[in-house]
Structures are given as C-alpha cells and as structure tokens.
Coordinates of C-alpha atoms in Angstrom, one line a residue:
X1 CA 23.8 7.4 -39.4
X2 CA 22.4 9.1 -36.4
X3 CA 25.2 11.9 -34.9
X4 CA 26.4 11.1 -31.6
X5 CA 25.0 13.0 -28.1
X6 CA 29.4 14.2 -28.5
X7 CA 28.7 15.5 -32.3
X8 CA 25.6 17.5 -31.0
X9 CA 27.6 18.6 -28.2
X10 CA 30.5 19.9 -30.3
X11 CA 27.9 21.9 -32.7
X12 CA 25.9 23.1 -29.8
X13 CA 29.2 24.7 -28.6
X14 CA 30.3 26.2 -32.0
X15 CA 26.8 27.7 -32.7
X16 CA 27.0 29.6 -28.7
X17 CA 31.1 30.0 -29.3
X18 CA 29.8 32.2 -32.7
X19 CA 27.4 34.1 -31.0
X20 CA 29.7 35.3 -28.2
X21 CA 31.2 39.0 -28.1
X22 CA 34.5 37.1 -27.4
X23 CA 38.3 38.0 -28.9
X24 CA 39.3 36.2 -31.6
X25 CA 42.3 34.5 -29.5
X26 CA 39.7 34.3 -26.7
X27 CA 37.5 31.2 -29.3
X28 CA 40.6 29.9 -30.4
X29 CA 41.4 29.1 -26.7
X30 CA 37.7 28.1 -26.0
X31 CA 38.3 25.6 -29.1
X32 CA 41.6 24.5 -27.8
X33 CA 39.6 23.5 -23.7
X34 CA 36.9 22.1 -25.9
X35 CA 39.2 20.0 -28.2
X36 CA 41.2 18.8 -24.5
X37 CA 38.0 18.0 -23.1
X38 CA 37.7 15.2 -26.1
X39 CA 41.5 14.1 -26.5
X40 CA 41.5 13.5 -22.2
X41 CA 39.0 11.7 -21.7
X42 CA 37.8 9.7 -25.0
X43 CA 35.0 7.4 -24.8
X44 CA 34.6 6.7 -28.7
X45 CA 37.2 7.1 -31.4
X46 CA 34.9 9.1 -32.7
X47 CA 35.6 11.3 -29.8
X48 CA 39.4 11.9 -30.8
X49 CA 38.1 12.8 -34.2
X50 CA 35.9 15.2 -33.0
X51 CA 39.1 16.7 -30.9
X52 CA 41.0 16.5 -34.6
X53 CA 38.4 19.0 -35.9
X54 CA 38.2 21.0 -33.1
X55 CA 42.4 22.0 -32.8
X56 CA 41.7 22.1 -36.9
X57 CA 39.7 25.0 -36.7
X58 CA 41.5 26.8 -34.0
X59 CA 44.9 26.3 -36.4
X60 CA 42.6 27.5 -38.9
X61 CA 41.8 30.4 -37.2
X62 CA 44.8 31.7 -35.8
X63 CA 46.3 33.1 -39.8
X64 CA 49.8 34.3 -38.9
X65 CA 48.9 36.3 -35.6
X66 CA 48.1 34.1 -32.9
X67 CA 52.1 32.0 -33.5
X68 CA 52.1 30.3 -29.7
X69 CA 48.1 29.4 -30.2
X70 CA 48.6 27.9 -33.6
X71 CA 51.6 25.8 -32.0
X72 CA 49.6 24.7 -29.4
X73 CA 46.6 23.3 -31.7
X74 CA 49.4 21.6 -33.6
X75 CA 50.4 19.7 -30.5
X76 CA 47.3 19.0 -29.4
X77 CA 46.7 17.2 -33.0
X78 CA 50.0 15.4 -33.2
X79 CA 48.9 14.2 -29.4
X80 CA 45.6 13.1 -30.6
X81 CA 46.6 11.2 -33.7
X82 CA 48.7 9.4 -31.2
X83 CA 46.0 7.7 -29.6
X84 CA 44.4 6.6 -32.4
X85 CA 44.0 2.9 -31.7
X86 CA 46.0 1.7 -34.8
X87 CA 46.3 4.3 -36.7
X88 CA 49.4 3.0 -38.0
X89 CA 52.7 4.8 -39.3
X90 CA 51.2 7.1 -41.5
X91 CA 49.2 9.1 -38.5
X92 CA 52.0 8.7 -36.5
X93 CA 54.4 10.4 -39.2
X94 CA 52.0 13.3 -39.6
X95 CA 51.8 13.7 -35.6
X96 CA 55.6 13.9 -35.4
X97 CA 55.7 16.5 -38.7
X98 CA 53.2 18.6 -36.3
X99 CA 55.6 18.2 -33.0
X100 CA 58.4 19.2 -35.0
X101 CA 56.1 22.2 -36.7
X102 CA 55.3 23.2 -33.1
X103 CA 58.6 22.9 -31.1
X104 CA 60.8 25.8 -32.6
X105 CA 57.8 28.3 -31.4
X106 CA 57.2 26.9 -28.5
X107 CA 61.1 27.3 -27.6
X108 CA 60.7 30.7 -28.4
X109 CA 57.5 31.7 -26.9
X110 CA 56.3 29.3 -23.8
X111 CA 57.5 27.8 -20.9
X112 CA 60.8 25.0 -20.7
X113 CA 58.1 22.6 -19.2
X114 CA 55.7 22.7 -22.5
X115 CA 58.3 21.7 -24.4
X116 CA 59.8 19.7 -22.6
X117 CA 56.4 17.5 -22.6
X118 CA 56.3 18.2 -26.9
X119 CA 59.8 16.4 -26.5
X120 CA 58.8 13.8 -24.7
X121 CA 55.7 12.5 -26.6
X122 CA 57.9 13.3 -30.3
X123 CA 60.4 10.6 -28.3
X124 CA 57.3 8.4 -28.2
X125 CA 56.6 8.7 -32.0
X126 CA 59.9 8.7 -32.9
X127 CA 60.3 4.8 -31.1
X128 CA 57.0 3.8 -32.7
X129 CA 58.3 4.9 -36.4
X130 CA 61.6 2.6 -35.5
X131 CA 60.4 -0.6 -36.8
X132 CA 58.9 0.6 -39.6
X133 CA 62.4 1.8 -40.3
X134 CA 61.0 5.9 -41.0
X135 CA 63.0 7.2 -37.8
X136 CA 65.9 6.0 -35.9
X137 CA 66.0 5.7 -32.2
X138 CA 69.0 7.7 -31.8
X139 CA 66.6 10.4 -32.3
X140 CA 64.2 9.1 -30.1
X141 CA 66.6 9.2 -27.2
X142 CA 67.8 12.4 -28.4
X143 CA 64.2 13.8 -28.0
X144 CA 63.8 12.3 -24.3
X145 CA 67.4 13.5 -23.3
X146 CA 66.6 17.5 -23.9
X147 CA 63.0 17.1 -22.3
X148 CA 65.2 15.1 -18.8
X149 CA 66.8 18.4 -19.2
X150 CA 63.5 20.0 -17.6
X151 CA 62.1 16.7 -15.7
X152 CA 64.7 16.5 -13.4
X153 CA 64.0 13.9 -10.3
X154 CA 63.5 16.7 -7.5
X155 CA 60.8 18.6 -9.5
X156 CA 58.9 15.9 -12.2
X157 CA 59.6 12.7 -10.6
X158 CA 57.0 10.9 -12.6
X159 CA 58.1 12.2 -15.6
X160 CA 61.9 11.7 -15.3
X161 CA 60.6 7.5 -14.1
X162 CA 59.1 7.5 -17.6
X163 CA 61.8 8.8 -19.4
X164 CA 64.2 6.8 -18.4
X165 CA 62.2 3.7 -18.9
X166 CA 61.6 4.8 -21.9
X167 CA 65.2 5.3 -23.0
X168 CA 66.3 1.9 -21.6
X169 CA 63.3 0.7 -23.8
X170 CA 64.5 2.3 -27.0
X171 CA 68.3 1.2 -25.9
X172 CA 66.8 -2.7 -25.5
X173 CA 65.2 -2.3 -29.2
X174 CA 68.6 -0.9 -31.1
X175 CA 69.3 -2.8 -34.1
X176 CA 73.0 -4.1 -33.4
X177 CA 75.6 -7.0 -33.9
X178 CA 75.4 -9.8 -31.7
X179 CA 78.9 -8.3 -30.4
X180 CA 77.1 -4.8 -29.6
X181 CA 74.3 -6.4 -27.6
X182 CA 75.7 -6.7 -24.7
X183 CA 76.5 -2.8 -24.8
X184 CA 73.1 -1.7 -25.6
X185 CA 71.6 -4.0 -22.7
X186 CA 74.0 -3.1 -20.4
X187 CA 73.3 0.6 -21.4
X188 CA 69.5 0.0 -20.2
X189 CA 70.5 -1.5 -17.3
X190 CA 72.3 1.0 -16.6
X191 CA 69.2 3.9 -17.2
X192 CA 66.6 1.5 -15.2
X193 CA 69.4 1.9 -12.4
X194 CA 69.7 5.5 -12.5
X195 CA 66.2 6.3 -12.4
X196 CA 66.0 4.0 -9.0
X197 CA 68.7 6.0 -7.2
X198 CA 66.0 8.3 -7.3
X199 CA 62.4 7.4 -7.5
X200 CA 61.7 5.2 -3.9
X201 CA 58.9 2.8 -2.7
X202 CA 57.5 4.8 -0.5
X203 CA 56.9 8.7 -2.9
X204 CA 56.1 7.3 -6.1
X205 CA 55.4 3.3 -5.8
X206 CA 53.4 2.8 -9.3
X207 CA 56.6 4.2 -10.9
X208 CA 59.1 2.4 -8.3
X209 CA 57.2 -1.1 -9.7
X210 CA 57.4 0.2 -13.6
X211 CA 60.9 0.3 -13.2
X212 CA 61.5 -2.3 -11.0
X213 CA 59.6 -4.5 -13.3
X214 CA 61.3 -3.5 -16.2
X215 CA 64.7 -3.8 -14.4
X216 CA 64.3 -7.7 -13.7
X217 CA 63.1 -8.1 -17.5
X218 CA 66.5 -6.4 -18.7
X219 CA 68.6 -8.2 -16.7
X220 CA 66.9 -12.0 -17.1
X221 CA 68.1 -11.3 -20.5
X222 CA 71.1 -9.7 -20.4
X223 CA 73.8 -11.4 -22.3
X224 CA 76.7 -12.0 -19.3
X225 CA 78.9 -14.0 -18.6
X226 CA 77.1 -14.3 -14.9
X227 CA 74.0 -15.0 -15.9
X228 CA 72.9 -16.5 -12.2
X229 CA 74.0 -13.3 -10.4
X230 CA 71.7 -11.6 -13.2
X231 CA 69.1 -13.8 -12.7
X232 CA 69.3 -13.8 -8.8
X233 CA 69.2 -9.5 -9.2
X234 CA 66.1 -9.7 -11.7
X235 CA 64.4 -11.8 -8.7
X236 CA 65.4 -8.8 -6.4
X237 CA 63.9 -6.3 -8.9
X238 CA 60.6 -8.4 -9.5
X239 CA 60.0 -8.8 -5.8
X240 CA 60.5 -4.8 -5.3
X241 CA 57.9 -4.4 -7.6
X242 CA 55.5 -7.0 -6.0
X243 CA 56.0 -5.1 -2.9
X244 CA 53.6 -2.3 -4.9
X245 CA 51.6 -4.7 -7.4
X246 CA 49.5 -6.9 -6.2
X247 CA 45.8 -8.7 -7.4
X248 CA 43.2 -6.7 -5.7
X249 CA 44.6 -2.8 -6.5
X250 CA 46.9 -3.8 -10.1
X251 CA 46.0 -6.7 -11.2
X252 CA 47.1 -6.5 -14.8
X253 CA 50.4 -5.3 -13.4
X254 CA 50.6 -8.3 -11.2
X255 CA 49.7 -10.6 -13.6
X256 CA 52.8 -9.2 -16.0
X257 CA 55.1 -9.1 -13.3
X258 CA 54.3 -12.6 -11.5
X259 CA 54.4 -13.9 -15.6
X260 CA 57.9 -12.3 -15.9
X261 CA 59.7 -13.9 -12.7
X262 CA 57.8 -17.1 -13.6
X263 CA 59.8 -16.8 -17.1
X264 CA 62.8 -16.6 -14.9
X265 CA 62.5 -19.4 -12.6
X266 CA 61.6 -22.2 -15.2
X267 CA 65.5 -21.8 -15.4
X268 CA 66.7 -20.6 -12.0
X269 CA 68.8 -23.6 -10.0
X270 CA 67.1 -23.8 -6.6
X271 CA 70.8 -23.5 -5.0
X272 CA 72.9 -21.4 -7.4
X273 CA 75.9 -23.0 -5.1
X274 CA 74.6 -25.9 -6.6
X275 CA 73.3 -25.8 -9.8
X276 CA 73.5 -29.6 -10.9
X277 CA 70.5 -30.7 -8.6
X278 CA 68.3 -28.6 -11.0
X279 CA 65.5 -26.7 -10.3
X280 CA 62.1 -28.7 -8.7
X281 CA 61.0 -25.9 -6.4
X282 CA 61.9 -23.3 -8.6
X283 CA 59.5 -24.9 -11.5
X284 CA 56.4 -25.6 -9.2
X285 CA 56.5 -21.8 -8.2
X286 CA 57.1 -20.9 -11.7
X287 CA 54.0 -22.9 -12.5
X288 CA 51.4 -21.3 -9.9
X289 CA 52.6 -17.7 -11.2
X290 CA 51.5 -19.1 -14.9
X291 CA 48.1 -20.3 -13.3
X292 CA 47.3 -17.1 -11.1
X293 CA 48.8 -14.6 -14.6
X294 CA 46.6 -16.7 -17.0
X295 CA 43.7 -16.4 -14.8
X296 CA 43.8 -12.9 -14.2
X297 CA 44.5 -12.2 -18.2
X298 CA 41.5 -14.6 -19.1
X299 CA 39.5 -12.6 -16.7
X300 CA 40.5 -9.4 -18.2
X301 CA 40.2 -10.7 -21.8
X302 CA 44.2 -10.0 -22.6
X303 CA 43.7 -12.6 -24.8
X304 CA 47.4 -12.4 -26.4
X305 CA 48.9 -12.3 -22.7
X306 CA 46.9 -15.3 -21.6
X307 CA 47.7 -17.8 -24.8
X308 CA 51.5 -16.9 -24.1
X309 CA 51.2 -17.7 -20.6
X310 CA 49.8 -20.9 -21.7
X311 CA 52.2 -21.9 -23.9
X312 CA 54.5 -21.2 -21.5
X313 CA 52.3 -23.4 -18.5
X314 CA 52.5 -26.2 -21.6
X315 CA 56.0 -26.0 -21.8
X316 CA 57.0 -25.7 -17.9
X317 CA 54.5 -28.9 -17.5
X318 CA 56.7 -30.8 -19.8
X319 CA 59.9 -30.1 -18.1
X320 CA 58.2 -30.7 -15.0
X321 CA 57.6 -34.3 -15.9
X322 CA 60.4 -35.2 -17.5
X323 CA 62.8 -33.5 -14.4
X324 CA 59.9 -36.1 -12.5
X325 CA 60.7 -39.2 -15.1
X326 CA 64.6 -38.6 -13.9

C-alpha cells in the first residue's frame, strides 16, 4: 500500500520537529497543532488516525512533567475517537475514560472555558453509551449542566443553544413508565423553551432554527391532553425555523424541517374549531413538503431520510384517497 501525501506529511514534520533546537514542551505543543491540524479538518479516516498518533506521542512524551500538556493530548484523543465514523461503543468508552483522565487536571491547571468544552463533548459520549446501556443519561446531563455553568447565554451563546438541545435530547431519550413520559417530555419542552428566551432570529439564526426545529418535534409528540394546542405551537415553532432554513442556503435543514411539519399536518384538522370536517388542505400541503424533502434527500443521497419520506408520501396518498372516496 502506497502511504498517503498526509502519512508523508506527518513524517516529514517529525524528521524537521527532531532536528530542531526546540524545548521539550515546545515539540510536545508542535505535536499537539500538528495532531489539530488533522482532527479539524479530516479528509480521510486515515487522517483522524494519523491525529491518534500524533497526541500519542506527545502523551508519550510528556512522562510526569508536562501534567496540563499530557491532559490536553488526552482530550484531543478522546475528541478524535469521537469522530470516528462508526467506531462503535468500544472507542467511544475509551474516549470518555480519556475525558474523565483529563478533566481533574484540567480543573486544576487551565482555564473554566477548557473544561467546560471537555464537559460538554464527555456529555456527548455519555448520550451515545446510553443505548448500549454502559452510561446513563443522568450523567450525561450532569456533564452538560457544569459546562452551562461557564456557557452562559450572554458570553457563549452558541454553546449554551447546543447544550440545551442537547439536554432536552437526552431528557426525550430517558427510559421511563408510560406514566413518567409525560414528565420527561414536558422537561424538554421546557429546556428548548429556555434556550429561546435567549438565543433570537436575528444574532444567532442557524441555532434559533436548531431549536426551533427541535421545539415543534417535542411538542407534535408530546403526550397532553391538548394535543391540537400542541400541534398548533409545533406549527409556530417549525415556521420560526423556516424563517432561517430555506432550499438554496440549508437545504438539508429544510428538507428535515419541511419533513417534520408535513408529519404534523397528515393529522392537523384544517379548523381546530372544527375538527370533524377533517383535514383536506392540511394533507395536500403535507404532501408537497414530502415531494420537495424527498427530492432534496434523493439529490443529496440521504438515502435513509428519502425512503422514510416515501413511506410516509405512500401513506399520506392513501389517506388522501380514501378522505376523497368519502
């Protein structure tokens, strides 16, 4: 097998990195840019192995002197064996022993902001290790809690939009009694909301639409004894984030979003005052938003999106003709 232009790079660097009159902590950091420089902006997988390596040696190199450096390589391997495309739960378990390896020396030695973002990402692994039952989310929210401790709304807007979607997330996927579902959905309701009393249309619009988005998928599911108030909210929420998603700048978006209030309408009354005329107008809208989003996912070969919008087009068509045969 031939090496890579990357794998030529990589030794290219080591040999001049060896030949340098630099410090030892000096190459460690030079390893630690050069590892970055891989995990960023990937173009192969063999370019996130290559990053592996690289924060390998500069843990390798830092012994017991260089603490805060040998924490940082640690994160910057737990970060990388995250984006391993299907690396599956055993990478995933060793990225979050290397977050939790890193975190108590980064609390001692670096800034609130670095670990806050360790925190954050270890609430990420945590809520991918959930269904493979080797965390629980309570400690996945626990971790994205203390790191909203530093990503407050006035200073890390972005950040504090994720977290809380990604709380409401992990609140949607709790394992409970059909009595307890309610709580938990009203519980991510409830976090969507908070973040919105905060992050506007007009400063941060692609995470205003995330939310929104989000928001309108929460509540069209919400178990309630209103359910057509819900549903008429959910429309609100979707048409917020239409108002930042569209097909030419986010079509992917678009497509998910106009798929999601689609779902919604196949069984929205077109008069909520009067729900037992049905819902004709309601279902041929619903069906050009499963058109347009099947179109757009073809086009971007989302393959998995596209055959469950056209189940759903399959299953819209037949209540369409049967409302028709009445």
């Amino acid at each position: 097998m031939t090496s890579s232009i990357t794998d030529s790079a990589v030794k290219a660097a080591l040999t001049a990195m060896d030949s340098e009159s630099a410090t030892t902590a000096e190459k460690i950091e030079m390893l630690i840019e050069m590892a970055q420089g891989f995990q960023k902006k990937p173009k192969t997988a063999q370019d996130l192995h290559n990053a592996i390596d690289l924060f390998n040696r500069a843990y390798q190199m830092c012994g017991e002197e260089y603490i805060l450096l040998k924490a940082r390589a640690k994160v910057g391997i737990a970060g990388t064996l995250q984006m391993i495309p299907d690396g599956g739960s055993q990478l995933l378990q060793q990225a979050r022993a290397d977050y939790e390896e890193a975190l108590p020396i980064l609390q001692q030695f670096s800034t609130a902001e670095e670990v806050a973002e360790v925190q954050m990402n270890l609430g990420l692994v945590l809520q991918s290790l959930v269904p493979d039952n080797l965390a629980r989310i309570t400690e996945s929210i626990h971790a994205y809690h203390e790191a909203l401790r530093v990503f407050t709304w006035e200073n890390y807007p972005q950040e504090y939009a994720i977290l809380y979607n990604n709380i409401a997330i992990a609140y949607l996927s709790m394992p409970m009694s059909s009595e307890g579902e309610s709580f938990r959905q009203g519980l991510a309701v409830q976090s969507f909301e908070t973040a919105l009393k905060h992050i506007n249309l007009i400063e941060h619009p692609r995470e205003y639409a995330m939310l929104q988005n989000n928001l309108g998928n929460a509540l069209q599911y919400l178990v309630s004894s209103h359910p057509v108030d819900n549903n008429l909210r959910a429309v609100f929420a979707y048409n917020e984030a239409l108002k930042v998603r569209n097909f030419q700048d986010t079509p992917l978006e678009y497509a998910n979003t106009i798929s999601n209030k689609a779902n919604l309408l196949f069984n929205l009354p077109d008069d909520p005052e009067k729900p037992e005329l049905g819902n004709p107008q309601n279902l041929l809208q619903a069906e050009e938003y499963y058109q347009e989003a099947w179109r757009i996912f073809t086009e971007h070969k989302q393959l998995e999106q596209a055959e469950m919008v056209a189940k759903a087009l399959q299953d819209l068509t037949a209540e369409i003709q049967a409302f028709a045969l009445n």
